[in-house]
Coordinates of C-alpha atoms and ligand atoms in Angstrom, one line a residue:
X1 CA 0.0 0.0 0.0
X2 CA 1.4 3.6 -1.0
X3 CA 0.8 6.8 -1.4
X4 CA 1.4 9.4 -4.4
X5 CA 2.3 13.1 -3.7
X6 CA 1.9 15.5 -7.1
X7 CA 3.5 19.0 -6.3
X8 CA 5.3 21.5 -8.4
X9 CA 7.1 24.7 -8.3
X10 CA 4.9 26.1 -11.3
X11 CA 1.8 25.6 -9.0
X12 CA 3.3 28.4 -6.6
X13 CA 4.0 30.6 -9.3
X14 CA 0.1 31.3 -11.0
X15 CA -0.4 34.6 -10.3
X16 CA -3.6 35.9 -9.2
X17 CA -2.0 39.6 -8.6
X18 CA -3.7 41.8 -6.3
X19 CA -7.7 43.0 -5.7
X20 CA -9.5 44.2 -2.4
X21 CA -10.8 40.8 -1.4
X22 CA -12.4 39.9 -4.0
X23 CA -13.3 43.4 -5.5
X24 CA -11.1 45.2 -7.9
X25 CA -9.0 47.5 -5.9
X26 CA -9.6 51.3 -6.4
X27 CA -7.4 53.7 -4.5
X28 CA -8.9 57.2 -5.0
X29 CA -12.4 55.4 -4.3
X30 CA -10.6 54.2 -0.7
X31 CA -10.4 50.7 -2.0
X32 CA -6.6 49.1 -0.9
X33 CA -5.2 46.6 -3.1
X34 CA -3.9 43.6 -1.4
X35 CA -2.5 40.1 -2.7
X36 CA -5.2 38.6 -3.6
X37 CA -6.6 35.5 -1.5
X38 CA -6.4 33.0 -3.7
X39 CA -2.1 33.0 -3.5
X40 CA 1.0 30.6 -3.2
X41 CA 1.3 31.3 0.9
X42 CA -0.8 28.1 2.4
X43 CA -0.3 25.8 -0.7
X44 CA 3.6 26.6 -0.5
X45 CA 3.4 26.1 3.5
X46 CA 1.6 23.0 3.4
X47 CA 4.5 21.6 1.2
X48 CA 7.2 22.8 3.5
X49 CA 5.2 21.1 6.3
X50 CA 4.7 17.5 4.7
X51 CA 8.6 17.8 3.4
X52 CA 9.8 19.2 7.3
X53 CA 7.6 16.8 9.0
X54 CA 9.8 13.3 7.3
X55 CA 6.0 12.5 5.6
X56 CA 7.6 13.4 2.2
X57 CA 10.0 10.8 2.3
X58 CA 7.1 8.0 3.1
X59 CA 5.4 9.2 -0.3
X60 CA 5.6 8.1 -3.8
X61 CA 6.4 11.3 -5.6
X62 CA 4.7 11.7 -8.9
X63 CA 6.0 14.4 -11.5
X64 CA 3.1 16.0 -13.5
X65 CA 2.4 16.9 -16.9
X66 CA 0.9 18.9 -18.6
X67 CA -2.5 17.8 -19.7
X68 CA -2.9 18.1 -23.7
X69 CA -5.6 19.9 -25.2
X70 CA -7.3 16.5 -26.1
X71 CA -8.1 16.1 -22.9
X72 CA -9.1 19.3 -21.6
X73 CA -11.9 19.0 -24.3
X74 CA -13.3 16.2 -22.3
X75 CA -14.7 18.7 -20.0
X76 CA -14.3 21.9 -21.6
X77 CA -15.3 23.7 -24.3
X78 CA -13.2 24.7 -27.5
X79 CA -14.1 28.0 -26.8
X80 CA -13.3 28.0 -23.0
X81 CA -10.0 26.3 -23.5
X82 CA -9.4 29.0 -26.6
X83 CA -9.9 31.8 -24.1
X84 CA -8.2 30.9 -21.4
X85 CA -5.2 30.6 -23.7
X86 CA -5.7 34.1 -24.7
X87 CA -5.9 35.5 -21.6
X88 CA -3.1 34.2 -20.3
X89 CA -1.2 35.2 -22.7
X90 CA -2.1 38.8 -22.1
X91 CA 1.4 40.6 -20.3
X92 CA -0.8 41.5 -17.4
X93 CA -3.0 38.3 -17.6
X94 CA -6.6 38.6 -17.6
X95 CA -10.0 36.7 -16.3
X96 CA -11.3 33.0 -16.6
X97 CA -15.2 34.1 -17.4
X98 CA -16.5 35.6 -14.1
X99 CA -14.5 38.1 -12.9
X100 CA -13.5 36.3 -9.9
X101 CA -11.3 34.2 -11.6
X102 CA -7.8 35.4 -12.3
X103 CA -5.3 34.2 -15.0
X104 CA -1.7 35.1 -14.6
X105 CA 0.8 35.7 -17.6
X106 CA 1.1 31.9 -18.6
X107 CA -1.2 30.3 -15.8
X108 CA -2.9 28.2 -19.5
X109 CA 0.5 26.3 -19.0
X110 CA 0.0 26.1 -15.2
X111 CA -3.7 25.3 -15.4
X112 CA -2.5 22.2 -17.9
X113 CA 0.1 21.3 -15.2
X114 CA -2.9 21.4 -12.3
X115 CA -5.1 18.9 -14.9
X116 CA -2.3 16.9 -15.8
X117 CA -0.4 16.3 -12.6
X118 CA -4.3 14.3 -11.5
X119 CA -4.5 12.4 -14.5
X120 CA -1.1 11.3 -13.5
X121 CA -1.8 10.2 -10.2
X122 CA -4.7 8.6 -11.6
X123 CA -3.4 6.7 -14.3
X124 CA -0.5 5.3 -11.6
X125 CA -3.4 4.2 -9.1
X126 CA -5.0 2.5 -12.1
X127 CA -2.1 0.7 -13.1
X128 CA -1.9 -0.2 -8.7
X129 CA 1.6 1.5 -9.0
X130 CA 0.2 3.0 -5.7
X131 CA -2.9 2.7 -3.7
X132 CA -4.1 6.5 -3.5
X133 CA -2.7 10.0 -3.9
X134 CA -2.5 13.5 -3.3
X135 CA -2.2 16.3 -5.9
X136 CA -1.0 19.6 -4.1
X137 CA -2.3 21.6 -7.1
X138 CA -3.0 25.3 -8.0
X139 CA -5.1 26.6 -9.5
X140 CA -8.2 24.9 -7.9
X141 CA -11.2 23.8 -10.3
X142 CA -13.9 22.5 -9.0
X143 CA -16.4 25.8 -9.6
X144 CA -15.2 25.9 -13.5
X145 CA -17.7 24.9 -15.9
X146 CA -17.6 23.5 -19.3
X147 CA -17.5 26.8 -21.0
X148 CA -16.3 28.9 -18.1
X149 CA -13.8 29.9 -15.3
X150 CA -15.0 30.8 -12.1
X151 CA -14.8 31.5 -8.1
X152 CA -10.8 31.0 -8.9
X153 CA -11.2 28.2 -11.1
X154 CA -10.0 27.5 -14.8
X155 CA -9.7 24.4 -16.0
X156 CA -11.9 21.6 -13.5
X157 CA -9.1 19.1 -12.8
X158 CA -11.3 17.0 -11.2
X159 CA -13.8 16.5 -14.3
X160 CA -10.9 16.0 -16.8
X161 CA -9.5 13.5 -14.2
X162 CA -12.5 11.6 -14.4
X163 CA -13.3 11.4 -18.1
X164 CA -9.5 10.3 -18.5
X165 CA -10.5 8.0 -16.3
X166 CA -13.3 6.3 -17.9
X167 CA -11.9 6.7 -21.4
X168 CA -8.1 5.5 -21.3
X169 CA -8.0 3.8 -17.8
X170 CA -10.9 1.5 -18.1
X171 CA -12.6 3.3 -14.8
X172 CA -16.3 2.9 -15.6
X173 CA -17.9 4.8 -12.7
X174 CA -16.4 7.5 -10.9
X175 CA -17.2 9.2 -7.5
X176 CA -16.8 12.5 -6.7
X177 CA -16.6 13.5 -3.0
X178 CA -16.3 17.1 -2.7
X179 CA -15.7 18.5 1.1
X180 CA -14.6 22.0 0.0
X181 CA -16.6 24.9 1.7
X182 CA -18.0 26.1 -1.5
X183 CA -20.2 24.0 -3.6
X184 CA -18.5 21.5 -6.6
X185 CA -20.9 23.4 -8.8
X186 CA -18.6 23.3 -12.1
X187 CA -18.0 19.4 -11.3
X188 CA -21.9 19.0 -10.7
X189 CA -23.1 20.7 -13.8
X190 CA -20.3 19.1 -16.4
X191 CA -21.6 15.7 -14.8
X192 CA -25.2 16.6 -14.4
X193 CA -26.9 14.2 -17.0
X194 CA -24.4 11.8 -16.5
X195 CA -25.4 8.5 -14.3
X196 CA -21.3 6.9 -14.9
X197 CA -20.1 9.7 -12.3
X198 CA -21.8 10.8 -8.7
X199 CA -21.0 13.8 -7.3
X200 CA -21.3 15.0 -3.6
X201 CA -20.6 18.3 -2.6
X202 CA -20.7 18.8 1.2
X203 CA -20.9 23.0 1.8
X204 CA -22.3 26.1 3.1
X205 CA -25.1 26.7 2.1
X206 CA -25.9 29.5 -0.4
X207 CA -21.6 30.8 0.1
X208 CA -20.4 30.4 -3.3
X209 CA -21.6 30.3 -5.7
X210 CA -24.6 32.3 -4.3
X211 CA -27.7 30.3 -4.5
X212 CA -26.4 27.1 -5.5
X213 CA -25.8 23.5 -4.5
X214 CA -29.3 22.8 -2.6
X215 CA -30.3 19.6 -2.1
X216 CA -32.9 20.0 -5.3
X217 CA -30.4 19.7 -7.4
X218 CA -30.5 16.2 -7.7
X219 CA -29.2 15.6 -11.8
X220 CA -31.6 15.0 -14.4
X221 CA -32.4 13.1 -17.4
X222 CA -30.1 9.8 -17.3
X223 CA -28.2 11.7 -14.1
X224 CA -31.0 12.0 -12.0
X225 CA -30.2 11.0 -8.7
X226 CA -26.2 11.2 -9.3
X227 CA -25.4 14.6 -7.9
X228 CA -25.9 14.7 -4.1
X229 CA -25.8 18.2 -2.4
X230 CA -25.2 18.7 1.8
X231 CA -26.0 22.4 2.5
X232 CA -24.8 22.6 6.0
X233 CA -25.8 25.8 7.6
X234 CA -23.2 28.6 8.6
X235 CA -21.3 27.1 11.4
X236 CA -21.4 23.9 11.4
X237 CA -18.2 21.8 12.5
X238 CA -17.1 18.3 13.7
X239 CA -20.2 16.4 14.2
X240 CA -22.4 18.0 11.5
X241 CA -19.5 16.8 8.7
X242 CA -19.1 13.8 10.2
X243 CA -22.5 13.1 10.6
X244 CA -23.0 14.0 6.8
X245 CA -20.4 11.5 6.4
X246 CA -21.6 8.6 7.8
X247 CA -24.9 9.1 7.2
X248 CA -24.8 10.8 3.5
X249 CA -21.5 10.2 1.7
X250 CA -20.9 6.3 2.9
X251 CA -24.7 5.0 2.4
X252 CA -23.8 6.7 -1.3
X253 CA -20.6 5.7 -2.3
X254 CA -22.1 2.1 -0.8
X255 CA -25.2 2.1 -3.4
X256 CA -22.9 3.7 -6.6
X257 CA -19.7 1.3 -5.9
X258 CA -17.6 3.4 -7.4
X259 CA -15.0 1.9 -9.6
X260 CA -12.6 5.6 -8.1
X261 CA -13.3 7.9 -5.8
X262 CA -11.9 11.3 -6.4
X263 CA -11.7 14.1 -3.9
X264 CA -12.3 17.8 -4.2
X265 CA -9.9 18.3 -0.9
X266 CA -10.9 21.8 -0.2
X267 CA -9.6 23.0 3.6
X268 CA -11.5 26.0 3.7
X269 CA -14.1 24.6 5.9
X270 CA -11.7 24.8 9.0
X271 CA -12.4 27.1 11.4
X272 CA -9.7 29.6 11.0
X273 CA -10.3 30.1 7.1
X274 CA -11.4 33.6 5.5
X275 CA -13.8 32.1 2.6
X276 CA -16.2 30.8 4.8
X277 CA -17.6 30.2 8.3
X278 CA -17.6 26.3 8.7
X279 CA -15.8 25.2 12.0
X280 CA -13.7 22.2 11.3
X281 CA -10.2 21.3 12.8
X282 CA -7.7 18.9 11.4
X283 CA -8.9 16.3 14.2
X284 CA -12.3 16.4 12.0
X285 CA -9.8 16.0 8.2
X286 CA -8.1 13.4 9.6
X287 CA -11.4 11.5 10.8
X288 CA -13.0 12.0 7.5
X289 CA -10.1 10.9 5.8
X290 CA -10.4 7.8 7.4
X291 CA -13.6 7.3 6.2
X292 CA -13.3 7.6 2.8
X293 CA -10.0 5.3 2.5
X294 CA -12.0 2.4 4.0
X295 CA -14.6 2.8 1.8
X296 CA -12.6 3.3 -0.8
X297 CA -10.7 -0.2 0.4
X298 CA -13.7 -1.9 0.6
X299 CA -15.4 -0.8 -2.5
X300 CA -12.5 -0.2 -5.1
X301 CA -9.5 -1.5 -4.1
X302 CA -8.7 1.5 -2.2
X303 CA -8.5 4.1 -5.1
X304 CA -9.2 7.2 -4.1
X305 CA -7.4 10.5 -5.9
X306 CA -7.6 14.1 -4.0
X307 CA -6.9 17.5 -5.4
X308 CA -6.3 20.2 -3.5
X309 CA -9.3 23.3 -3.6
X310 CA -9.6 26.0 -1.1
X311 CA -8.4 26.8 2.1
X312 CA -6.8 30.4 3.0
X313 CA -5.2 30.5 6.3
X314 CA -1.9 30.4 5.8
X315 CA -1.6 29.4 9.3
X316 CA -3.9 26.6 9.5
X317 CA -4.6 24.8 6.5
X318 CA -0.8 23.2 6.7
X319 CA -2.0 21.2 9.6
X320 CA -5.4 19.8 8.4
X321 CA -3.4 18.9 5.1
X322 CA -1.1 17.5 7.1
X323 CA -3.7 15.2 8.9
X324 CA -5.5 14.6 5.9
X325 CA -2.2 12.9 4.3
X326 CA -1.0 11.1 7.5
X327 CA -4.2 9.7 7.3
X328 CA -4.4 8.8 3.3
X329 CA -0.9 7.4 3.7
X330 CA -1.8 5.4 7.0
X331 CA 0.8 7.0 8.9
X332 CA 1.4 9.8 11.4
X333 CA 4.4 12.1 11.7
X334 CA 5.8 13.8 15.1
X335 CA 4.1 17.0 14.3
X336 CA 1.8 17.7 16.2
X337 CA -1.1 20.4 15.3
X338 CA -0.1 23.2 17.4
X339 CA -3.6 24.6 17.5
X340 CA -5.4 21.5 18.8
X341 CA -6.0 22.6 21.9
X342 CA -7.7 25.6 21.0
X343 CA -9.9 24.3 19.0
X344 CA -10.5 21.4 20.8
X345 CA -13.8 22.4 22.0
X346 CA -15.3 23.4 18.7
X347 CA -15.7 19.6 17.9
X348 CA -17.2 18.7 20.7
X349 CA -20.2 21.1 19.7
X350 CA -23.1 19.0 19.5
X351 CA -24.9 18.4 16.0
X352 CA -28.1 21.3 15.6
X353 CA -31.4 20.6 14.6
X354 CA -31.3 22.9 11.5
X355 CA -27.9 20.7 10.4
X356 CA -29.6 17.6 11.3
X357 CA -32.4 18.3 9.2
X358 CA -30.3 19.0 6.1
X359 CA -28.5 15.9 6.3
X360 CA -31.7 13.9 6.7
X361 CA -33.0 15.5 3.4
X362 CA -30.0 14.7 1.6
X363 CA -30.5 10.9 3.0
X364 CA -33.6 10.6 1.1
X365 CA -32.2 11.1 -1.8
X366 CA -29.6 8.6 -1.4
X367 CA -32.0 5.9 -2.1
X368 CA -32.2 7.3 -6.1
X369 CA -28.7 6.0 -6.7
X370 CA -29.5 2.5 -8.2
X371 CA -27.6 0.0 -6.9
X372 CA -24.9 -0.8 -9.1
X373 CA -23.9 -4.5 -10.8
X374 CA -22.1 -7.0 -8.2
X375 CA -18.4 -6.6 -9.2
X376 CA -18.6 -9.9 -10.6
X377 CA -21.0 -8.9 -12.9
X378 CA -19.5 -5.1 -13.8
Ligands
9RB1 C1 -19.7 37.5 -6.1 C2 -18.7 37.6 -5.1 C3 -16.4 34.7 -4.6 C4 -16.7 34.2 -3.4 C5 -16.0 33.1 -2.9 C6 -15.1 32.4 -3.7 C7 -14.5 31.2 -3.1 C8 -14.0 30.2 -3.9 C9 -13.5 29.0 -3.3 C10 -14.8 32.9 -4.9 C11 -15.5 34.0 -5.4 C12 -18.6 38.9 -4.7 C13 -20.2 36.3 -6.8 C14 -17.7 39.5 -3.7 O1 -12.7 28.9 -2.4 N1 -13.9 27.9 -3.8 O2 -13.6 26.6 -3.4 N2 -17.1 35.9 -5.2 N3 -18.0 36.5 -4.6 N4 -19.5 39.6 -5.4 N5 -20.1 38.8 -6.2 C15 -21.2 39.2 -7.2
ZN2 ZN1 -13.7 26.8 -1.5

């Protein structure tokens, strides 16, 4: 059993320049610019801390590639791929589609990187050169759409990992677990009428994208059933993910048996993060993490493939990436989370009634995924 670790200089160096949040700056309005929030600093920190902390060394590091044209058209647009291109070839960069989205002088060759360095991992967990893996990857993806950038998001990694999957690796049905704050709408819509992949966004409600990733959206046509949303309220924490886990995510993956389970391994619903007001720890990573690799071992072999999304504090998301890995990799290091203790109360927050009450709506649904062929039969 082993572990693959995708990471690459390049990743660091897409560069999302400097806004006011997420607003343009203005200066004689009174509007500071600032670096803007989707940079290197917690992606390059988490590195440091899985090379300082000896996991490195237990990994099996993959190099990526980038991914060809070819097969970003198996979840993109012509036109999308087209523009992106343009705009990053633009001396000052420009914007993936919704003006949240920035692309840096070159970041089409970093974006390809991004893609490519998960089909990679992918293709060697197919091939059982190792059991699961990691891709450390910027930019994120999962809010980009067929035919569009968006909330930070160019090309969707994840999707283009997943129709590799099924067309060159022999993967017939794919799982997608996505645990970032914000909803996996680019991931949900590309696979929307599609019953070969779920999807499974646990999020804020209504955060970003605004009024999306309610638990009505359900698929449709061929895909009904097959996308799954958990709109936890605003502060929810340990028990209401976990309880979404256990009660949502595993009863799912159960019923679909999934041939690969990817992740969309977004840290920005920890508790210290600046996109969004969800209250998890890296106690609550690591516990989830565990989750999905047994299901993952009992249902496929123990394939499961995470990208990296969101998560913003540079001081924080290292450790629940850390815990996250330990926990992919089956191991622990000697670091310690120094800010266990002071969080340690936050899990022990009991589940609410409103959380509860989204979760149980989401279980109802879980009974629309049919019940796929016996492996025997697949
Ligand atoms: C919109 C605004 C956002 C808000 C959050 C994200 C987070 C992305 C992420 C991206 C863009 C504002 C739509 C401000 O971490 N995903 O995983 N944009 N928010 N104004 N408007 C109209
Ligand atoms: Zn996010």
């Amino acid at each position: 059993m082993s572990t693959g670790y995708v990471f690459h200089p390049e990743y660091l160096w897409h560069d999302t320049g400097t806004s006011a949040g997420l607003l343009p700056a203005h200066p004689t309005a009174g509007i500071q610019p600032a670096v803007h929030i989707e940079n290197p600093e917690a992606k390059r920190r988490a590195h440091e801390l899985i090379h300082a902390s000896g996991l490195l060394a237990e990994l099996v590091v993959i190099e990526p590639r980038r991914a060809t044209v070819t097969e970003l058209l198996r979840a993109h647009t012509g036109e999308h791929v087209q523009h992106i291109k343009a705009q990053s070839e633009l001396r000052g960069g420009g914007d993936a589609g919704d003006g949240f989205s920035p692309v840096g002088h070159g970041s089409y060759d970093i974006a390809r990187l991004a893609a490519g360095g998960l089909i990679e991992l992918v293709t060697a967990v197919a091939q059982g050169d190792i059991t699961n893996g990691y891709a450390l990857t910027r930019p994120p993806g999962h809010h980009a759409t067929a035919d569009s950038g968006m909330g930070f998001c160019l090309f969707n990694s994840i999707a283009i990992a997943a129709r590799h999957a099924q067309a060159e690796l022999g993967l017939a049905r794919i799982a997608v677990v996505d645990w970032d704050a914000h909803h996996g709408n680019g991931t949900q819509s590309i696979f929307y009428t599609d019953p070969t992949v779920l999807t499974i966004s646990l999020h804020q409600a209504g955060c970003f994208p605004p009024d999306s990733g309610w638990t009505h959206e359900n698929g449709a046509g061929d895909g009904l059933g097959y996308a799954l949303n958990v709109p936890l309220p605003p502060g929810s924490g340990h028990a209401a993910y976990l309880h979404a886990m256990t009660e949502v995510v595993l009863p799912a993956l159960d019923r679909f048996a999934p041939d690969l389970i990817l992740l969309a391994n977004g840290f920005d619903a920890g508790v210290f993060d600046p996109m969004a007001r969800q209250m998890l720890t890296s106690a609550s990573y690591r516990e989830m993490t565990g989750l999905l690799v047994d299901a993952a071992g009992q249902l496929c072999h123990g394939r499961l493939v995470a990208a990296h999304e969101g998560g913003y504090s540079p001081f924080y998301t290292p450790y629940c990436v850390l815990a996250f890995l330990e926990e992919l990799a089956g191991t622990t290091t000697h670091v310690i989370d120094p800010l266990a203790t002071v969080v340690a109360g936050y899990a022990a927050e009991p589940i609410t009634p409103q959380q509860q009450a989204v979760i149980n709506e989401a279980t109802q649904l879980v009974a629309g995924i049919r019940t796929a062929a016996s492996p025997a039969t697949r």
